[in-house]
Coordinates of N, CA and C in Angstrom, one line a residue:
X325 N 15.4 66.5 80.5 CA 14.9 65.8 79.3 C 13.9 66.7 78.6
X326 N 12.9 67.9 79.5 CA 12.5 68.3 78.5 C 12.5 68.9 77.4
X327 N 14.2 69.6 77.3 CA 14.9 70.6 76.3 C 14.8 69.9 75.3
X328 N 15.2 68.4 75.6 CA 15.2 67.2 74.0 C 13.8 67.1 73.5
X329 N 12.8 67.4 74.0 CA 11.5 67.1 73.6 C 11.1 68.2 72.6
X330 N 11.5 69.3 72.5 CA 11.6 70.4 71.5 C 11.7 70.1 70.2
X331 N 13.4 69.5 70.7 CA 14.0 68.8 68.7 C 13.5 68.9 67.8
X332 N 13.2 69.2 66.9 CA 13.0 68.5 65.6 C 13.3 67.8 65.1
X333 N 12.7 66.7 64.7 CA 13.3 65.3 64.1 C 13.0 65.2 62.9
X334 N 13.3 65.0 61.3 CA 12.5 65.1 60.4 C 12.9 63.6 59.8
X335 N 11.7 62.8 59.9 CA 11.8 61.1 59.9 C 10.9 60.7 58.6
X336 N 12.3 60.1 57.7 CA 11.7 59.3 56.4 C 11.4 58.6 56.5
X337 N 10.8 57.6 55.8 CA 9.8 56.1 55.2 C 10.5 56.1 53.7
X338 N 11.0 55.0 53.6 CA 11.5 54.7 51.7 C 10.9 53.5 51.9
X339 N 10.6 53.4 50.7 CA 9.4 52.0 50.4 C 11.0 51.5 49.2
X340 N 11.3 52.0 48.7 CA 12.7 51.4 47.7 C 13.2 52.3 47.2
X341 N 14.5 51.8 46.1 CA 14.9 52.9 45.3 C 15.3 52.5 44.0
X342 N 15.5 53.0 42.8 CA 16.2 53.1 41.9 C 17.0 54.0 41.2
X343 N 17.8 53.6 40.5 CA 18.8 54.6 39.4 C 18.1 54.4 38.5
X344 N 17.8 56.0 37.5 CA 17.5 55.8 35.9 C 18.6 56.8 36.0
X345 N 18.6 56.1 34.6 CA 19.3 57.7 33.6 C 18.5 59.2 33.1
X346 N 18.9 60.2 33.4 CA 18.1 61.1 33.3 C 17.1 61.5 32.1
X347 N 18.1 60.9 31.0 CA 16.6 60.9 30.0 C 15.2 60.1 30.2
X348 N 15.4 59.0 31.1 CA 14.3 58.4 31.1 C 13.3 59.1 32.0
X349 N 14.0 59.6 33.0 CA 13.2 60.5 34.0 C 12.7 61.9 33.3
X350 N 13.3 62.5 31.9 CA 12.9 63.5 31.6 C 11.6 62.8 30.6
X351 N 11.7 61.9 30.3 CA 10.3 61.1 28.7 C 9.4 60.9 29.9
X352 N 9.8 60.6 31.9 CA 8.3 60.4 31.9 C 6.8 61.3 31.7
X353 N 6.1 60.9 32.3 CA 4.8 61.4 31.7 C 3.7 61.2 33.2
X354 N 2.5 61.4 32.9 CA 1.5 61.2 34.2 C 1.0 59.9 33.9
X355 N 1.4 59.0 35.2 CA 0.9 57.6 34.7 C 2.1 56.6 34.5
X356 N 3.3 57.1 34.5 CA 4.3 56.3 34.3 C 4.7 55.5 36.0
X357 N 4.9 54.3 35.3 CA 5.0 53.7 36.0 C 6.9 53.2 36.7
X358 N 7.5 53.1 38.0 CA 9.4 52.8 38.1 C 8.9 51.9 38.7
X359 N 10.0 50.6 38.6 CA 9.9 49.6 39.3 C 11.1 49.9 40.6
X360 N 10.6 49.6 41.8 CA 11.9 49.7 42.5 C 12.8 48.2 43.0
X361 N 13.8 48.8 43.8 CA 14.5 47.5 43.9 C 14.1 46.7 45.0
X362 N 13.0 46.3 45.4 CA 12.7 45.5 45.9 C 11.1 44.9 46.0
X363 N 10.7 44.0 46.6 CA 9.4 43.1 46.9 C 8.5 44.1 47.6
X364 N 7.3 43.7 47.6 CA 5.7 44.0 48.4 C 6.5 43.5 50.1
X365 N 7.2 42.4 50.1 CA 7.5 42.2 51.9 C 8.5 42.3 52.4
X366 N 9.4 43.3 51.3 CA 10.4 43.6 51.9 C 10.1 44.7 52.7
X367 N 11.0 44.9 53.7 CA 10.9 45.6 54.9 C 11.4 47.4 54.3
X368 N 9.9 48.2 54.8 CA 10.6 49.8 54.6 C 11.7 50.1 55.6
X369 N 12.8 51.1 55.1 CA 13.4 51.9 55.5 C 12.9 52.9 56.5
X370 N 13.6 53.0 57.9 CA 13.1 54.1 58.3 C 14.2 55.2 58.5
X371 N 14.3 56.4 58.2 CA 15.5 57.3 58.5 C 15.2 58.7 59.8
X372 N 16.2 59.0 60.3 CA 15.9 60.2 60.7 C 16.9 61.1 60.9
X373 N 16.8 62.4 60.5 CA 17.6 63.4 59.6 C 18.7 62.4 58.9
X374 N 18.3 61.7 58.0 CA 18.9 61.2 56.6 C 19.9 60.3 57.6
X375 N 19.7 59.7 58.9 CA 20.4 58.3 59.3 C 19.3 57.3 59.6
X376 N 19.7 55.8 58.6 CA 19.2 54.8 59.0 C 18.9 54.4 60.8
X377 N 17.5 54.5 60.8 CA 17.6 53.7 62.6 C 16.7 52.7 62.4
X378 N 16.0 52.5 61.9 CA 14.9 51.3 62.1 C 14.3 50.6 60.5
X379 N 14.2 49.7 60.6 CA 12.9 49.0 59.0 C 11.7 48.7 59.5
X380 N 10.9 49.0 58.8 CA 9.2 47.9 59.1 C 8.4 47.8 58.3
X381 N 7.1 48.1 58.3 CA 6.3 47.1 57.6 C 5.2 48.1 57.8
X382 N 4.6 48.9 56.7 CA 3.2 49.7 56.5 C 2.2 48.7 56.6
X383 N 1.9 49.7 57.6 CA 0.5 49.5 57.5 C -0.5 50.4 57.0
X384 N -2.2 49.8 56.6 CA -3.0 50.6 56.2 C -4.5 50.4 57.0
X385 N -5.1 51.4 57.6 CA -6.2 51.3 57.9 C -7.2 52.5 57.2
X386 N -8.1 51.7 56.2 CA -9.1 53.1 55.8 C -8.4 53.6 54.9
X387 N -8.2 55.1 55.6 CA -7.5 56.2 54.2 C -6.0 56.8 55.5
X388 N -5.7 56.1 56.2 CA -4.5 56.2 57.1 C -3.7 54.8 56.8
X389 N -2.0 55.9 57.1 CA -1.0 55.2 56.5 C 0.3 55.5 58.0
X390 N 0.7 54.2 58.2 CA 1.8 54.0 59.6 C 2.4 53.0 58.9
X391 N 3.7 52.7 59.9 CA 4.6 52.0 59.9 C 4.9 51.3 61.2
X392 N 4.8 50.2 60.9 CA 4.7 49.3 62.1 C 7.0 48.9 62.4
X393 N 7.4 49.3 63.2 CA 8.5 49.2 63.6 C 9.1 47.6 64.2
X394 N 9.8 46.7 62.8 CA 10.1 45.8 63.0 C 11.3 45.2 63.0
X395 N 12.4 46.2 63.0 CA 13.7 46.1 63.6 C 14.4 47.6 63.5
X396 N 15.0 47.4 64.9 CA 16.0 48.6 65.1 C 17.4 48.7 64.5
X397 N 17.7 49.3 63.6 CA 19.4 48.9 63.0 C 20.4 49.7 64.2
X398 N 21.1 48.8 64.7 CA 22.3 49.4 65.4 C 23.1 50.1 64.6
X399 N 23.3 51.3 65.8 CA 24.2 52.7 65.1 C 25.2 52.2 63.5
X400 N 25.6 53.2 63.0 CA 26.8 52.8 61.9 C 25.9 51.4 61.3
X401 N 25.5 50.7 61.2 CA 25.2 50.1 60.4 C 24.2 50.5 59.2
X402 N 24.2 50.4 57.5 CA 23.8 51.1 57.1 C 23.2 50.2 56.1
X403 N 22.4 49.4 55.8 CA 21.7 48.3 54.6 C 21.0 49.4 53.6

């Protein structure tokens, strides 16, 4: 087991997503604001090397930022 402990894992957080069209992405500016596709309680995305494994729920303490792990997605499944 210790050889796996080496790995590197490189593990995303998506809070949401959208499509624009690229002109809109080129007019933005500092201060512009994207709406994404979803709520404040919906559940983040968690990936690791670009596969869905888990969703949860950030947390904030202070000036630190975690992800509290609130479901595991079984393999192949992809939301």
């Amino acid at each position: 087991m210790s050889i796996l402990e080496s790995v590197p894992v490189e593990v995303s957080i998506v809070l949401g997503s959208v499509r624009l069209p690229i002109r809109q992405v080129l007019k933005m500016s500092r201060g512009a604001t994207i709406a994404f596709d979803c709520g404040h309680d919906d559940p983040s995305r968690i990936y690791a090397n670009g596969t869905l494994i888990a969703k949860g729920r950030i947390q904030v303490t202070g000036e630190r930022m975690a992800i509290e792990v609130t479901e595991v997605v079984p393999r192949g499944v992809e939301a």
